Every structure is written in structure tokens, then in C-alpha cells.
Coordinates of N, CA and C and ligand atoms in Angstrom, one line a residue:
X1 N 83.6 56.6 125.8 CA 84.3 56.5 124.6 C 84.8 57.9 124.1
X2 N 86.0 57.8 124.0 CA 86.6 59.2 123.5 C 87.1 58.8 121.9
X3 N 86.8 60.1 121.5 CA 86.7 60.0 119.9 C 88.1 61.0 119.3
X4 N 89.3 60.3 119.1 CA 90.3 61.3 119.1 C 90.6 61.9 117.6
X5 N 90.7 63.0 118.1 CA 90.3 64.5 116.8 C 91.7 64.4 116.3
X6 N 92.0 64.3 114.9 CA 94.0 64.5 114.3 C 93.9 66.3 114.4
X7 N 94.6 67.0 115.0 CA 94.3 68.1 114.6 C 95.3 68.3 113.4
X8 N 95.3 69.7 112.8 CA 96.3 70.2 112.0 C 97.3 71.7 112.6
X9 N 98.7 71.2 113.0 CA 99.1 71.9 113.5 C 100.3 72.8 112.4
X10 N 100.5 74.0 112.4 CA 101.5 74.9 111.3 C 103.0 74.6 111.7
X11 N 103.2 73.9 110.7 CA 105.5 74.0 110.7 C 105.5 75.2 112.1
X12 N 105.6 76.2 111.6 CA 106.1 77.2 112.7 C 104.8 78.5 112.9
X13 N 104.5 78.8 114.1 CA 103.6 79.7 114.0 C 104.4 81.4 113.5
X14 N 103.2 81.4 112.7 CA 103.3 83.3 112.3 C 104.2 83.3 110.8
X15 N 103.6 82.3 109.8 CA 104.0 81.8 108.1 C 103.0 82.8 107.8
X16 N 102.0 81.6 108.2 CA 101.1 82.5 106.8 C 99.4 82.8 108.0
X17 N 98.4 83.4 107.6 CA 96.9 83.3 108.4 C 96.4 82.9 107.0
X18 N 95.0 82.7 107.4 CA 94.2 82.5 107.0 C 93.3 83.6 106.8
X19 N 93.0 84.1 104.7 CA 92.2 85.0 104.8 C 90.7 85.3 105.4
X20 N 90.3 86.2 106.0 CA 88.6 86.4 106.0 C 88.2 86.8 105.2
X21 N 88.7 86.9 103.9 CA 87.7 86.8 102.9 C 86.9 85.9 102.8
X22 N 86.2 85.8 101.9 CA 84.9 84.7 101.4 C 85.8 83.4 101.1
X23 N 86.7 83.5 100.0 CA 87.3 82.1 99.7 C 88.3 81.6 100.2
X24 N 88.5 82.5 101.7 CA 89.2 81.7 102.7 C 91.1 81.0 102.2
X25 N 91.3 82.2 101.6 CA 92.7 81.7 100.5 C 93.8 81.7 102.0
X26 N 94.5 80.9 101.9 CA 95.9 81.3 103.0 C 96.7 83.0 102.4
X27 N 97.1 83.3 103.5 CA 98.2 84.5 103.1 C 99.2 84.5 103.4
X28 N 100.7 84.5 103.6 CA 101.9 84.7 104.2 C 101.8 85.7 104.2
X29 N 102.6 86.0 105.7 CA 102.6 87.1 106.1 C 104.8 87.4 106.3
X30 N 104.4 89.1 105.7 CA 105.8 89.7 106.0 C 106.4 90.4 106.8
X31 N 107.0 91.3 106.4 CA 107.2 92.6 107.2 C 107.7 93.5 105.9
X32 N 107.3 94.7 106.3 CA 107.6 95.7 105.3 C 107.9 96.9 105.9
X33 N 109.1 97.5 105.4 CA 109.9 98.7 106.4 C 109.1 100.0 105.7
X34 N 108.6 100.7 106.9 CA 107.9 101.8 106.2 C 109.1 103.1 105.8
X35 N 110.5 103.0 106.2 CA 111.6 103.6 105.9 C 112.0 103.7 104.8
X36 N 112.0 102.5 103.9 CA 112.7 102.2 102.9 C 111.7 101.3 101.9
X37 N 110.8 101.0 102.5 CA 109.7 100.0 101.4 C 110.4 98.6 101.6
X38 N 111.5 97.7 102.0 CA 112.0 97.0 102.1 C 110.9 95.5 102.2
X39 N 110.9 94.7 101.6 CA 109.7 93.6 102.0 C 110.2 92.5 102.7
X40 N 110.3 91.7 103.7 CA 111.2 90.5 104.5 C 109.8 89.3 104.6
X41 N 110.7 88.2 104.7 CA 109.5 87.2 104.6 C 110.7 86.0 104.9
X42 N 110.2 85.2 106.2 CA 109.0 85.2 107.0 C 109.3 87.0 108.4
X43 N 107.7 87.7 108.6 CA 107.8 87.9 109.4 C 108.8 88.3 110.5
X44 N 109.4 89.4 110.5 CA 110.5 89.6 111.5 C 110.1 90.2 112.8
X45 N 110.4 89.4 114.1 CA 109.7 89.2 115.2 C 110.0 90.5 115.7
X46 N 111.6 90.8 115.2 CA 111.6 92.3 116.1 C 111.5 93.5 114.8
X47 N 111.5 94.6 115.4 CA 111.1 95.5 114.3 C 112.4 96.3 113.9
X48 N 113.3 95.8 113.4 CA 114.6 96.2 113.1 C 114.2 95.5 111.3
X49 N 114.8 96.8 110.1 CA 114.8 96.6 109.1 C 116.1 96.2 108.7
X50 N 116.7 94.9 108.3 CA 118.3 94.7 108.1 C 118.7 95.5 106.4
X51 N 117.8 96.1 106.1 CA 118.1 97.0 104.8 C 118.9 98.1 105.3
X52 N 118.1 99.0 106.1 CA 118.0 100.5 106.1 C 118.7 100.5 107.9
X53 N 118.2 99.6 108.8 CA 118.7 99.9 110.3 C 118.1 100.7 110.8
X54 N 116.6 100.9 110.3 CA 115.8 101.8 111.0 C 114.5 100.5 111.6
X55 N 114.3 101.0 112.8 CA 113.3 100.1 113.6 C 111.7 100.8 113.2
X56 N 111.3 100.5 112.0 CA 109.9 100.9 111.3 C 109.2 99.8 110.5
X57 N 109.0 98.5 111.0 CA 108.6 97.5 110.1 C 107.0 97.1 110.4
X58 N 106.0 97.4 109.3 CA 104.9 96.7 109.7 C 104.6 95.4 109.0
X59 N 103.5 94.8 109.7 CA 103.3 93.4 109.3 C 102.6 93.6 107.9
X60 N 102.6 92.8 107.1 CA 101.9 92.6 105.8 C 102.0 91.7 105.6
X61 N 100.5 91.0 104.5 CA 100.2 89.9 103.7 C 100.8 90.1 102.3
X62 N 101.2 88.9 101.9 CA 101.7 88.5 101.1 C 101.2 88.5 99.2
X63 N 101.5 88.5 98.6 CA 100.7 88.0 97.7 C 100.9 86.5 97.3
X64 N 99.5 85.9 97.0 CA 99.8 84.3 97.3 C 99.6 83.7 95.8
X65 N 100.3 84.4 94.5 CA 100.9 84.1 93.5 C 101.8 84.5 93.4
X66 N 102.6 83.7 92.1 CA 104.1 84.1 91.9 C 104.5 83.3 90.8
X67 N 105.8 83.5 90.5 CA 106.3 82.7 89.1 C 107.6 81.7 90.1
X68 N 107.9 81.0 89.6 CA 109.3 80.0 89.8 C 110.2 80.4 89.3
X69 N 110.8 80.9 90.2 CA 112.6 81.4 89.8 C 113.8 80.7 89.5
X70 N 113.8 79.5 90.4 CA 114.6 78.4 90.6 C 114.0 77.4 90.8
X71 N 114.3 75.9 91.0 CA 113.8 74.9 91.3 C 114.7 73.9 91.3
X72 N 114.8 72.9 92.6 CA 115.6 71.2 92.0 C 114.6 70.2 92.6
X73 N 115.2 69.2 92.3 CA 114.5 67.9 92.7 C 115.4 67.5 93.9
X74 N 114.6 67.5 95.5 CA 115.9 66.7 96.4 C 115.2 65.0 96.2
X75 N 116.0 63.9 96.0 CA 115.7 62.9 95.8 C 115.9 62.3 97.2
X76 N 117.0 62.5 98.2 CA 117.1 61.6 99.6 C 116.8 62.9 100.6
X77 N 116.6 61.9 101.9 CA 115.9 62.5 102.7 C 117.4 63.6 103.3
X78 N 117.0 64.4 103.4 CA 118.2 65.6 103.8 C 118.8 65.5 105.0
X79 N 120.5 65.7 105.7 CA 120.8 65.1 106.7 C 120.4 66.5 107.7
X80 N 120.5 65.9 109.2 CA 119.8 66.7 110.2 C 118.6 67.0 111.1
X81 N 117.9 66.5 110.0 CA 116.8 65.8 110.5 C 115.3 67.1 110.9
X82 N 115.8 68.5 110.0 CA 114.7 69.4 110.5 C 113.6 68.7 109.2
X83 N 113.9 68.2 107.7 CA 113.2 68.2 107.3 C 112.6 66.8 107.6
X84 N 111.1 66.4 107.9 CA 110.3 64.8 108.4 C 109.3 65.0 107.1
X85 N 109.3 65.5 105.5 CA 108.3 65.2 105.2 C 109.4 64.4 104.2
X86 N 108.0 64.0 102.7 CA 108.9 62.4 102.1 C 109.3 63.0 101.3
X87 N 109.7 62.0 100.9 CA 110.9 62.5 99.4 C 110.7 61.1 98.3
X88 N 111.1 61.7 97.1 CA 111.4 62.6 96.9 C 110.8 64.0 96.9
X89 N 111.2 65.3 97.0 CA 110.1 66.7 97.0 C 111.0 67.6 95.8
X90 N 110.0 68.5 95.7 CA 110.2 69.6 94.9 C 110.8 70.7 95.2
X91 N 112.1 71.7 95.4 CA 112.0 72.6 96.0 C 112.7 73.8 95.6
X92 N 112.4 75.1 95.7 CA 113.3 76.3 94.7 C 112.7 78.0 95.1
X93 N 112.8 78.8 94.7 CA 112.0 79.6 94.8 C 111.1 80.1 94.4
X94 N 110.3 81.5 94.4 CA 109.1 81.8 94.0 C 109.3 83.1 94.0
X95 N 109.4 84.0 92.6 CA 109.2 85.3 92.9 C 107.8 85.7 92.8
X96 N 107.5 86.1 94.2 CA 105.6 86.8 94.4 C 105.7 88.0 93.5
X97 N 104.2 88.2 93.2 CA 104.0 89.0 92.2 C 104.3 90.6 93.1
X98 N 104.1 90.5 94.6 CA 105.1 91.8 95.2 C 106.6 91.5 94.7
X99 N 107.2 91.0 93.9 CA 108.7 91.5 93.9 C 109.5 91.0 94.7
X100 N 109.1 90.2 95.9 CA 109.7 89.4 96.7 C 110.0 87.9 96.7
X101 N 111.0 87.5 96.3 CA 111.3 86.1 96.5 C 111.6 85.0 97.4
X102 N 111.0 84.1 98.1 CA 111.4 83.2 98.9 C 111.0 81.8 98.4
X103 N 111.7 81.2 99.6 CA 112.5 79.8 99.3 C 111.0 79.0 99.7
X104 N 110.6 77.8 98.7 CA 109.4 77.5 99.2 C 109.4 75.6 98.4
X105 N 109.0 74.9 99.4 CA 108.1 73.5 98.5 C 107.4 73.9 97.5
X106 N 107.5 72.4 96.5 CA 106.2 72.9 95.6 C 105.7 71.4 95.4
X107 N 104.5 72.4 95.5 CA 103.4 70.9 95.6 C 102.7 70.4 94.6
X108 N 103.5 69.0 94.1 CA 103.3 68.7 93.1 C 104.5 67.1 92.7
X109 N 103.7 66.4 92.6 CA 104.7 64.9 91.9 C 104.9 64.9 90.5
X110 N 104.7 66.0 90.4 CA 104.9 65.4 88.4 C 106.3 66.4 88.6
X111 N 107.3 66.3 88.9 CA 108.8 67.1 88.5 C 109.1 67.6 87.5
X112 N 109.0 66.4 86.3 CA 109.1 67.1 85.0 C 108.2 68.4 84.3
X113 N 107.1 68.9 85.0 CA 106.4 69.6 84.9 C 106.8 70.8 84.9
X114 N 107.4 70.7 85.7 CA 107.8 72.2 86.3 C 109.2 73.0 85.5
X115 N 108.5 74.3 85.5 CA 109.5 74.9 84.4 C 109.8 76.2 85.4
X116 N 111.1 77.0 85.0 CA 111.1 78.3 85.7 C 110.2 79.5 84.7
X117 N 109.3 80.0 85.4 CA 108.5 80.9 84.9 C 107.3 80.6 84.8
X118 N 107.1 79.4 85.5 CA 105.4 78.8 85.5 C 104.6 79.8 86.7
X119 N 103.6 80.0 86.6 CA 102.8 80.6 87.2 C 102.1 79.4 88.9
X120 N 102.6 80.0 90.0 CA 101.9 79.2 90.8 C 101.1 79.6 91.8
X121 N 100.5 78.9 92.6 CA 99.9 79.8 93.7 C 99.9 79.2 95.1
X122 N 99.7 79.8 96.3 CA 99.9 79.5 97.4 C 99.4 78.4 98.1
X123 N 99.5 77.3 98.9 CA 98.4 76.2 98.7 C 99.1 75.8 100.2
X124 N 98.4 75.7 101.4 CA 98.6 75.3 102.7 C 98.2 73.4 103.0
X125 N 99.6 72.8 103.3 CA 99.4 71.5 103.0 C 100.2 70.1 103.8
X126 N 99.5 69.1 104.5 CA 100.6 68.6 105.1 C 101.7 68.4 105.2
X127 N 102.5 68.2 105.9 CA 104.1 67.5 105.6 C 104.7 66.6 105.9
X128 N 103.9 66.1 107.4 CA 104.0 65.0 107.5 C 103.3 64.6 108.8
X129 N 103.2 64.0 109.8 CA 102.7 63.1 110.5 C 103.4 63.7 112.1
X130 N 102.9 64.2 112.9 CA 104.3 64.1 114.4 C 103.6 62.9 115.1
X131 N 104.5 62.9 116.4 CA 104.4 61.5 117.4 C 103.1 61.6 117.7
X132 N 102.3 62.5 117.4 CA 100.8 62.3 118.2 C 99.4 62.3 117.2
X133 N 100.3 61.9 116.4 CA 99.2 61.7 114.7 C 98.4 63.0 114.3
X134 N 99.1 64.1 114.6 CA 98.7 65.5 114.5 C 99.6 65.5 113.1
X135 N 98.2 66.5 112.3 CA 98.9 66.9 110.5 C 99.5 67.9 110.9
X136 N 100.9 68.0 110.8 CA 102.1 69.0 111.0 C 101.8 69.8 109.5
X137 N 101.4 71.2 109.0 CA 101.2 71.4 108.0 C 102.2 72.7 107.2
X138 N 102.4 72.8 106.2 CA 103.4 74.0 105.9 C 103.0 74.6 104.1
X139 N 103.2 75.6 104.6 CA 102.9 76.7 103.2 C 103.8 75.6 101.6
X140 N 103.1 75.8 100.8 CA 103.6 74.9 99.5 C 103.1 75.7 98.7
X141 N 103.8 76.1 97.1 CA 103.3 76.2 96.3 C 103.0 75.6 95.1
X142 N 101.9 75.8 94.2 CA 101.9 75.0 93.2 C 101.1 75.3 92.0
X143 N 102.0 74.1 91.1 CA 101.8 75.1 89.7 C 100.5 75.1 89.8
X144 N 99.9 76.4 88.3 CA 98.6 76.8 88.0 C 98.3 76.1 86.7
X145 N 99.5 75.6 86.1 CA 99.1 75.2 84.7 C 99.4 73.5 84.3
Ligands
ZN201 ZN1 114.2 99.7 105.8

């Protein structure tokens, strides 16, 4: 008798690790040009800074608070087919308390809740189901208040 395990696998590898600290918080990870201070996110595979054009970028963690810059509500399922989680979802950006802003889910059904300038925080979470009943999982944030 085989006992079959769902694992949990990441949207795309090299978003975010997982801290070794004690409380085990998720981190996104960036890149940051030691040229220019430049911050990029996600991660840039090659070490070319598209700021400055100098090849000086090291890896960094993120900070995994931030306020809501933007936000909408997508109500139908988006054409194309990259996104497979449900809808309706939440979705807008996040300026992190580094100064950097990206484009992110937010994890949360109350819609009306959500205001620009709420305080949120990083929260690693499924998205949806693939062909092999493996949790496909992806970086979300969500409010603190
Ligand atoms: Zn640079």
C-alpha cells in the first residue's frame, strides 16, 4: 500500500526562500546592483543591472512588509491561460518597506477591505491544484489590519 504524499510545489523557482530564522517567515528574494544601489525583483538570473549597465548585481532578501500602492478586483478568469488560480482574486501592488514596488496577489476575500496604504505582509500560499494533485504555491500578500 502506497500512501501518496500532495507535495507543495513554488509558481516558479527562485521568488522567495524560506527564512532560517526561528519564525521561519518566507523572504523574496532580489537583486541589488552594488553600482548604483538599484533594487530588481524577481531576482535577475544574469548579473546585468538594466539601471546603470554595469554587470554588479548581488542576490538579496526582501523585506516581507509593505503598504498597497494600487489594487483592483479581477472578477473573470483572465484569457491565456498562465493564470489556473480562482477568481474572483485580488490584485495591485505593494510598495516594500525597501522602497521597492512589485506587482503581487493579495490574500484575502473581503475586497471591500482593502484600501491603498494598508499595511500588509508577506504570506506564501496555494494557488491552485496541477494534474498531479500537487499544491502549486505562490508568494501573496496580506492585509495586517
Ligand atoms: Zn546599477
Amino acid at each position: 500500500m502506497t500512501n501518496i504524499v500532495k507535495k507543495k510545489v513554488p509558481l516558479r523557482e527562485g521568488f522567495w526562500k524560506i527564512s532560517s530564522a526561528p519564525d521561519g517567515k518566507p523572504q523574496l528574494l532580489g537583486s541589488k546592483c552594488k553600482s548604483c544601489g538599484e533594487v530588481l525583483f524577481p531576482k535577475k538570473e544574469k548579473n546585468w543591472c538594466v539601471h546603470c549597465n554595469q554587470n554588479d548585481l548581488e542576490e538579496i532578501t526582501l523585506s516581507n512588509k509593505g503598504t498597497i500602492s494600487t489594487f483592483s478586483v479581477v472578477l473573470q478568469q483572465p484569457g491565456g491561460g498562465f493564470y489556473k488560480g480562482p477568481v474572483p482574486y485580488s490584485y495591485g501592488c505593494v510598495r516594500l518597506d525597501d522602497g521597492i514596488i512589485i506587482e503581487t496577489i493579495f490574500s484575502t476575500d473581503n475586497f471591500d477591505s482593502l484600501k491603498v496604504g494598508m499595511d500588509v505582509e508577506l504570506v506564501i500560499e496555494k494557488l491552485y491544484e496541477d494534474d498531479d494533485g500537487n499544491d502549486v504555491e505562490t508568494f501573496k500578500f496580506q492585509p495586517l489590519s
